[in-house]
mmCIF file of C-alpha atoms and ligand atoms in Angstrom:
data_model
loop_
_atom_site.group_PDB
_atom_site.id
_atom_site.type_symbol
_atom_site.label_atom_id
_atom_site.label_comp_id
_atom_site.label_asym_id
_atom_site.label_seq_id
_atom_site.Cartn_x
_atom_site.Cartn_y
_atom_site.Cartn_z
ATOM 1 C CA MET A 1 90.151 81.132 120.639
ATOM 2 C CA SER A 2 92.847 79.656 122.751
ATOM 3 C CA ILE A 3 95.657 81.802 121.392
ATOM 4 C CA LYS A 4 96.774 84.211 124.092
ATOM 5 C CA ASP A 5 97.009 87.916 123.490
ATOM 6 C CA LYS A 6 100.583 89.139 123.431
ATOM 7 C CA ILE A 7 101.275 92.273 125.463
ATOM 8 C CA LEU A 8 104.413 94.336 124.983
ATOM 9 C CA ILE A 9 105.495 96.070 128.207
ATOM 10 C CA ILE A 10 107.697 99.089 127.581
ATOM 11 C CA GLU A 11 109.158 100.066 130.937
ATOM 12 C CA ASP A 12 112.712 100.813 132.050
ATOM 13 C CA GLU A 13 112.223 100.118 135.751
ATOM 14 C CA LYS A 14 112.944 96.440 136.225
ATOM 15 C CA SER A 15 110.760 95.934 139.286
ATOM 16 C CA ILE A 16 107.695 97.520 137.637
ATOM 17 C CA SER A 17 108.251 95.677 134.385
ATOM 18 C CA HIS A 18 108.554 92.412 136.264
ATOM 19 C CA PHE A 19 105.458 93.191 138.334
ATOM 20 C CA ILE A 20 103.302 93.973 135.287
ATOM 21 C CA SER A 21 104.639 90.967 133.439
ATOM 22 C CA THR A 22 103.760 88.689 136.355
ATOM 23 C CA ILE A 23 100.201 89.917 136.800
ATOM 24 C CA LEU A 24 99.591 89.672 133.064
ATOM 25 C CA SER A 25 100.885 86.107 132.929
ATOM 26 C CA VAL A 26 98.652 85.167 135.847
ATOM 27 C CA ASN A 27 95.751 86.614 133.867
ATOM 28 C CA ASN A 28 96.525 84.467 130.884
ATOM 29 C CA PHE A 29 98.369 86.927 128.657
ATOM 30 C CA ASP A 30 101.683 86.368 126.920
ATOM 31 C CA THR A 31 104.161 89.124 127.640
ATOM 32 C CA ILE A 32 107.289 90.542 126.060
ATOM 33 C CA THR A 33 109.280 93.444 127.465
ATOM 34 C CA ALA A 34 111.395 96.344 126.267
ATOM 35 C CA LYS A 35 113.374 98.630 128.582
ATOM 36 C CA SER A 36 114.138 101.455 126.161
ATOM 37 C CA GLY A 37 112.533 103.200 123.225
ATOM 38 C CA ALA A 38 115.006 101.710 120.776
ATOM 39 C CA GLU A 39 114.292 98.212 122.037
ATOM 40 C CA ALA A 40 110.566 98.952 121.860
ATOM 41 C CA TYR A 41 110.753 99.871 118.156
ATOM 42 C CA THR A 42 112.376 96.535 117.392
ATOM 43 C CA MET A 43 109.858 94.589 119.447
ATOM 44 C CA ILE A 44 106.896 96.372 117.895
ATOM 45 C CA THR A 45 107.985 95.730 114.349
ATOM 46 C CA SER A 46 109.279 92.194 114.801
ATOM 47 C CA HIS A 47 106.996 90.650 117.447
ATOM 48 C CA CYS A 48 103.521 91.883 116.411
ATOM 49 C CA PRO A 49 102.106 92.496 119.905
ATOM 50 C CA ASP A 50 98.315 92.739 120.374
ATOM 51 C CA LEU A 51 98.594 95.603 122.846
ATOM 52 C CA ILE A 52 101.254 97.892 124.313
ATOM 53 C CA VAL A 53 101.591 98.954 127.944
ATOM 54 C CA LEU A 54 103.744 102.062 127.767
ATOM 55 C CA ASP A 55 105.743 104.001 130.355
ATOM 56 C CA LEU A 56 106.416 107.581 129.240
ATOM 57 C CA GLY A 57 109.678 108.164 131.105
ATOM 58 C CA LEU A 58 112.136 106.069 129.123
ATOM 59 C CA PRO A 59 115.929 106.502 129.290
ATOM 60 C CA ASP A 60 116.458 107.237 125.583
ATOM 61 C CA MET A 61 113.256 109.011 124.534
ATOM 62 C CA ASP A 62 109.871 110.286 125.604
ATOM 63 C CA GLY A 63 107.292 107.503 125.399
ATOM 64 C CA LEU A 64 104.985 109.892 123.510
ATOM 65 C CA LYS A 65 107.304 109.379 120.518
ATOM 66 C CA ILE A 66 106.379 105.708 120.525
ATOM 67 C CA ILE A 67 102.672 106.556 120.349
ATOM 68 C CA GLU A 68 103.364 108.775 117.328
ATOM 69 C CA PHE A 69 105.488 106.093 115.704
ATOM 70 C CA VAL A 70 102.831 103.397 116.082
ATOM 71 C CA ARG A 71 99.924 105.608 115.044
ATOM 72 C CA GLU A 72 101.543 106.377 111.724
ATOM 73 C CA TRP A 73 100.654 102.912 110.517
ATOM 74 C CA SER A 74 98.622 101.024 113.084
ATOM 75 C CA GLN A 75 95.626 101.082 115.442
ATOM 76 C CA LEU A 76 97.435 98.728 117.843
ATOM 77 C CA PRO A 77 95.980 99.506 121.296
ATOM 78 C CA ILE A 78 98.299 101.487 123.578
ATOM 79 C CA ILE A 79 97.745 101.929 127.311
ATOM 80 C CA VAL A 80 99.969 104.510 128.943
ATOM 81 C CA VAL A 81 101.016 103.717 132.498
ATOM 82 C CA SER A 82 102.794 106.769 133.802
ATOM 83 C CA ALA A 83 103.876 108.634 136.907
ATOM 84 C CA ARG A 84 102.862 111.861 135.152
ATOM 85 C CA THR A 85 99.589 112.838 136.762
ATOM 86 C CA LEU A 86 98.834 116.177 135.098
ATOM 87 C CA GLU A 87 95.696 116.375 132.995
ATOM 88 C CA ARG A 88 97.815 118.045 130.320
ATOM 89 C CA ASP A 89 99.960 114.907 130.022
ATOM 90 C CA LYS A 90 96.895 112.687 129.770
ATOM 91 C CA VAL A 91 95.370 114.885 127.108
ATOM 92 C CA GLU A 92 98.575 114.914 125.097
ATOM 93 C CA ALA A 93 98.924 111.133 125.160
ATOM 94 C CA LEU A 94 95.264 110.624 124.207
ATOM 95 C CA GLU A 95 95.465 113.165 121.414
ATOM 96 C CA LEU A 96 98.475 111.410 119.965
ATOM 97 C CA GLY A 97 96.339 108.263 119.876
ATOM 98 C CA ALA A 98 96.835 106.374 123.129
ATOM 99 C CA ASP A 99 93.714 104.347 123.969
ATOM 100 C CA ASP A 100 93.894 104.787 127.708
ATOM 101 C CA TYR A 101 95.981 106.342 130.472
ATOM 102 C CA ILE A 102 96.643 104.970 133.947
ATOM 103 C CA THR A 103 98.656 106.812 136.564
ATOM 104 C CA LYS A 104 101.142 105.117 138.871
ATOM 105 C CA PRO A 105 100.614 103.682 141.386
ATOM 106 C CA PHE A 106 97.803 101.619 139.910
ATOM 107 C CA GLY A 107 95.746 98.651 141.037
ATOM 108 C CA THR A 108 96.232 95.245 139.456
ATOM 109 C CA ASN A 109 92.540 94.827 138.723
ATOM 110 C CA GLU A 110 92.365 98.243 137.162
ATOM 111 C CA LEU A 111 95.208 97.482 134.771
ATOM 112 C CA ILE A 112 93.728 94.141 133.744
ATOM 113 C CA ALA A 113 90.285 95.674 133.251
ATOM 114 C CA ARG A 114 91.670 98.468 131.078
ATOM 115 C CA ILE A 115 93.686 96.011 128.996
ATOM 116 C CA LYS A 116 90.636 93.821 128.398
ATOM 117 C CA THR A 117 88.582 96.845 127.431
ATOM 118 C CA ALA A 118 91.220 98.087 124.986
ATOM 119 C CA LEU A 119 91.535 94.645 123.380
ATOM 120 C CA ARG A 120 87.762 94.346 123.090
ATOM 121 C CA HIS A 121 87.659 97.798 121.601
ATOM 122 C CA ALA A 122 90.281 96.870 119.035
ATOM 123 C CA ARG A 123 88.156 93.854 118.051
ATOM 124 C CA ALA A 124 85.004 95.935 118.009
ATOM 125 C CA ARG A 125 86.548 98.227 115.413
ATOM 126 C CA ASN A 126 85.337 95.853 112.752
ATOM 127 C CA SER A 127 81.858 96.067 114.165
ATOM 128 C CA ASN A 128 82.198 99.863 114.158
ATOM 129 C CA GLU A 129 82.618 99.407 110.461
ATOM 130 C CA SER A 130 79.274 97.649 110.547
ATOM 131 C CA VAL A 131 77.894 100.840 112.122
ATOM 132 C CA ALA A 132 79.301 102.620 109.109
ATOM 133 C CA ASN A 133 77.498 100.146 106.849
ATOM 134 C CA THR A 134 74.128 99.892 108.589
ATOM 135 C CA GLY A 135 74.056 103.415 109.990
ATOM 136 C CA ILE A 136 72.884 102.124 113.363
ATOM 137 C CA PHE A 137 74.760 102.223 116.677
ATOM 138 C CA LYS A 138 73.244 100.342 119.571
ATOM 139 C CA ALA A 139 74.299 100.031 123.224
ATOM 140 C CA GLY A 140 71.746 98.766 125.711
ATOM 141 C CA ASP A 141 68.537 100.747 125.186
ATOM 142 C CA LEU A 142 70.317 103.506 123.290
ATOM 143 C CA VAL A 143 70.093 103.569 119.503
ATOM 144 C CA ILE A 144 71.719 106.143 117.265
ATOM 145 C CA ASP A 145 70.213 106.103 113.785
ATOM 146 C CA TYR A 146 72.735 107.897 111.607
ATOM 147 C CA ASN A 147 70.486 107.823 108.546
ATOM 148 C CA LYS A 148 67.558 109.515 110.219
ATOM 149 C CA ARG A 149 69.812 111.582 112.494
ATOM 150 C CA GLN A 150 67.694 110.524 115.464
ATOM 151 C CA ILE A 151 68.421 108.996 118.831
ATOM 152 C CA TYR A 152 66.156 106.518 120.584
ATOM 153 C CA ILE A 153 65.943 105.212 124.127
ATOM 154 C CA ASN A 154 63.748 102.130 124.525
ATOM 155 C CA GLY A 155 62.438 102.758 121.038
ATOM 156 C CA GLU A 156 61.263 106.280 121.919
ATOM 157 C CA ASN A 157 62.648 109.179 119.967
ATOM 158 C CA VAL A 158 64.735 111.405 122.233
ATOM 159 C CA HIS A 159 64.424 114.874 120.847
ATOM 160 C CA LEU A 160 67.914 116.291 120.854
ATOM 161 C CA THR A 161 68.906 119.686 119.529
ATOM 162 C CA GLN A 162 71.233 119.744 116.564
ATOM 163 C CA ASN A 163 74.273 120.404 118.762
ATOM 164 C CA GLU A 164 73.329 117.669 121.200
ATOM 165 C CA TYR A 165 72.890 115.238 118.322
ATOM 166 C CA LYS A 166 76.275 116.164 116.869
ATOM 167 C CA ILE A 167 78.036 115.417 120.145
ATOM 168 C CA VAL A 168 76.296 112.089 120.747
ATOM 169 C CA SER A 169 76.775 110.930 117.164
ATOM 170 C CA LEU A 170 80.491 111.747 117.221
ATOM 171 C CA LEU A 171 80.971 109.879 120.513
ATOM 172 C CA GLY A 172 78.991 106.956 119.087
ATOM 173 C CA LYS A 173 81.278 106.705 116.073
ATOM 174 C CA CYS A 174 84.252 106.399 118.409
ATOM 175 C CA ALA A 175 82.517 104.349 121.111
ATOM 176 C CA GLY A 176 84.900 103.007 123.719
ATOM 177 C CA LYS A 177 87.453 105.732 123.169
ATOM 178 C CA VAL A 178 87.931 108.892 125.229
ATOM 179 C CA LEU A 179 87.545 111.923 122.980
ATOM 180 C CA THR A 180 89.205 115.020 124.413
ATOM 181 C CA TYR A 181 87.232 118.257 124.788
ATOM 182 C CA ASP A 182 89.392 120.006 122.224
ATOM 183 C CA TYR A 183 89.018 117.190 119.736
ATOM 184 C CA ILE A 184 85.225 117.257 120.004
ATOM 185 C CA LEU A 185 85.072 121.045 119.742
ATOM 186 C CA LYS A 186 87.376 121.102 116.738
ATOM 187 C CA GLU A 187 85.508 118.293 114.952
ATOM 188 C CA LEU A 188 82.092 119.850 115.463
ATOM 189 C CA TRP A 189 82.648 123.595 115.384
ATOM 190 C CA GLY A 190 86.132 124.177 114.016
ATOM 191 C CA PRO A 191 89.422 125.229 115.623
ATOM 192 C CA ALA A 192 88.122 128.620 116.814
ATOM 193 C CA THR A 193 86.157 126.971 119.642
ATOM 194 C CA LYS A 194 89.289 125.441 121.205
ATOM 195 C CA GLY A 195 89.205 125.683 124.989
ATOM 196 C CA ASN A 196 85.534 126.654 125.119
ATOM 197 C CA ASN A 197 84.540 123.622 127.194
ATOM 198 C CA GLN A 198 81.500 125.413 128.547
ATOM 199 C CA ILE A 199 79.546 124.654 125.338
ATOM 200 C CA LEU A 200 80.210 120.977 125.888
ATOM 201 C CA ARG A 201 79.345 121.013 129.566
ATOM 202 C CA VAL A 202 75.992 122.712 128.946
ATOM 203 C CA ASN A 203 75.075 120.408 126.077
ATOM 204 C CA MET A 204 76.209 117.310 127.950
ATOM 205 C CA ALA A 205 74.027 118.196 130.935
ATOM 206 C CA ASN A 206 71.027 118.414 128.597
ATOM 207 C CA ILE A 207 71.953 115.225 126.755
ATOM 208 C CA ARG A 208 72.249 113.315 130.010
ATOM 209 C CA ARG A 209 68.893 114.572 131.200
ATOM 210 C CA LYS A 210 67.367 113.205 128.013
ATOM 211 C CA ILE A 211 69.123 109.853 127.618
ATOM 212 C CA GLU A 212 70.260 108.732 131.065
ATOM 213 C CA LYS A 213 67.930 107.301 133.682
ATOM 214 C CA ASN A 214 70.060 108.895 136.364
ATOM 215 C CA PRO A 215 72.129 111.756 134.897
ATOM 216 C CA ALA A 216 74.363 111.767 137.971
ATOM 217 C CA GLU A 217 75.386 108.168 137.258
ATOM 218 C CA PRO A 218 75.593 107.980 133.504
ATOM 219 C CA LYS A 219 75.504 104.599 131.779
ATOM 220 C CA TYR A 220 76.001 105.715 128.205
ATOM 221 C CA ILE A 221 78.365 108.670 128.150
ATOM 222 C CA PHE A 222 81.119 108.874 130.741
ATOM 223 C CA THR A 223 83.167 111.900 131.767
ATOM 224 C CA GLU A 224 86.916 111.579 132.071
ATOM 225 C CA VAL A 225 87.381 114.562 134.394
ATOM 226 C CA GLY A 226 89.508 117.300 132.878
ATOM 227 C CA VAL A 227 90.061 115.237 129.722
ATOM 228 C CA GLY A 228 86.917 114.448 127.755
ATOM 229 C CA TYR A 229 83.992 112.088 127.201
ATOM 230 C CA ARG A 230 83.596 108.447 126.260
ATOM 231 C CA MET A 231 80.597 106.591 124.844
ATOM 232 C CA VAL A 232 80.040 103.096 126.182
ATOM 233 C CA GLU A 233 80.802 100.323 123.688
ATOM 234 C CA SER A 234 77.998 98.024 122.571
ATOM 235 C CA SER A 235 79.883 94.957 123.787
ATOM 236 C CA GLU A 236 80.759 96.582 127.117
ATOM 237 C CA PHE A 237 77.074 97.158 127.750
ATOM 238 C CA GLU A 238 76.082 93.609 126.901
ATOM 239 C CA GLN A 239 78.742 92.212 129.224
ATOM 240 C CA GLU A 240 77.583 94.385 132.087
ATOM 241 C CA ASN A 241 74.031 93.208 131.650
ATOM 242 C CA GLU A 242 75.039 89.578 131.270
ATOM 243 C CA SER A 243 76.899 89.647 134.561
ATOM 244 C CA LYS A 244 73.793 90.810 136.436
HETATM 245 CA CA1 CA B 1 110.376 105.104 133.587
#
């Protein structure tokens, strides 16, 4: 398709807004900008952007409010670009539904790569629905068979424990998205396990030993340090292999 993706940049600092806008244009995106939360609301509802690049420190409100606002009715991808570097801030933004989080200062290539990933992920959501229909998730040599509750690498059954299977299957259902530790714990074992990341670390070490060729350099499940885990997307995997 030749129609360009439209990116809304919500950023009050003129120089940064201009910088992001320029690099996006060079990379073949259309851009629109908002310099306050109020302006952002108008742009979001009247200009139908394909993705939002969001600064959290806005003059009239906390950018987190914008994530909440959008997530009430839409899965529109949101990438936070913020000077806030604490893990707590990242976790909060991701839990409210941001797709990704980049800290300032950031590299041009990094921003473009994250935007492309988020857009691809948004498009892959339909194919995630196909996972829901067929019961099969596939990325590279990894297959999750949700009907049989089994996981295969290269066609060979990987014998996971029940807890290991639960973690991998949850990540597979949300492939491409970082799931926070607390979210995973709450989904799988209820709110009482909140903060007990040790369970996840132990299970993840075992999972990686079973599914990854080199557990130290995982290809299927990535760690976002201090935040959570992310399963590779099917399309991401194919692209990587194509480019070899
Ligand atoms: Ca700001």
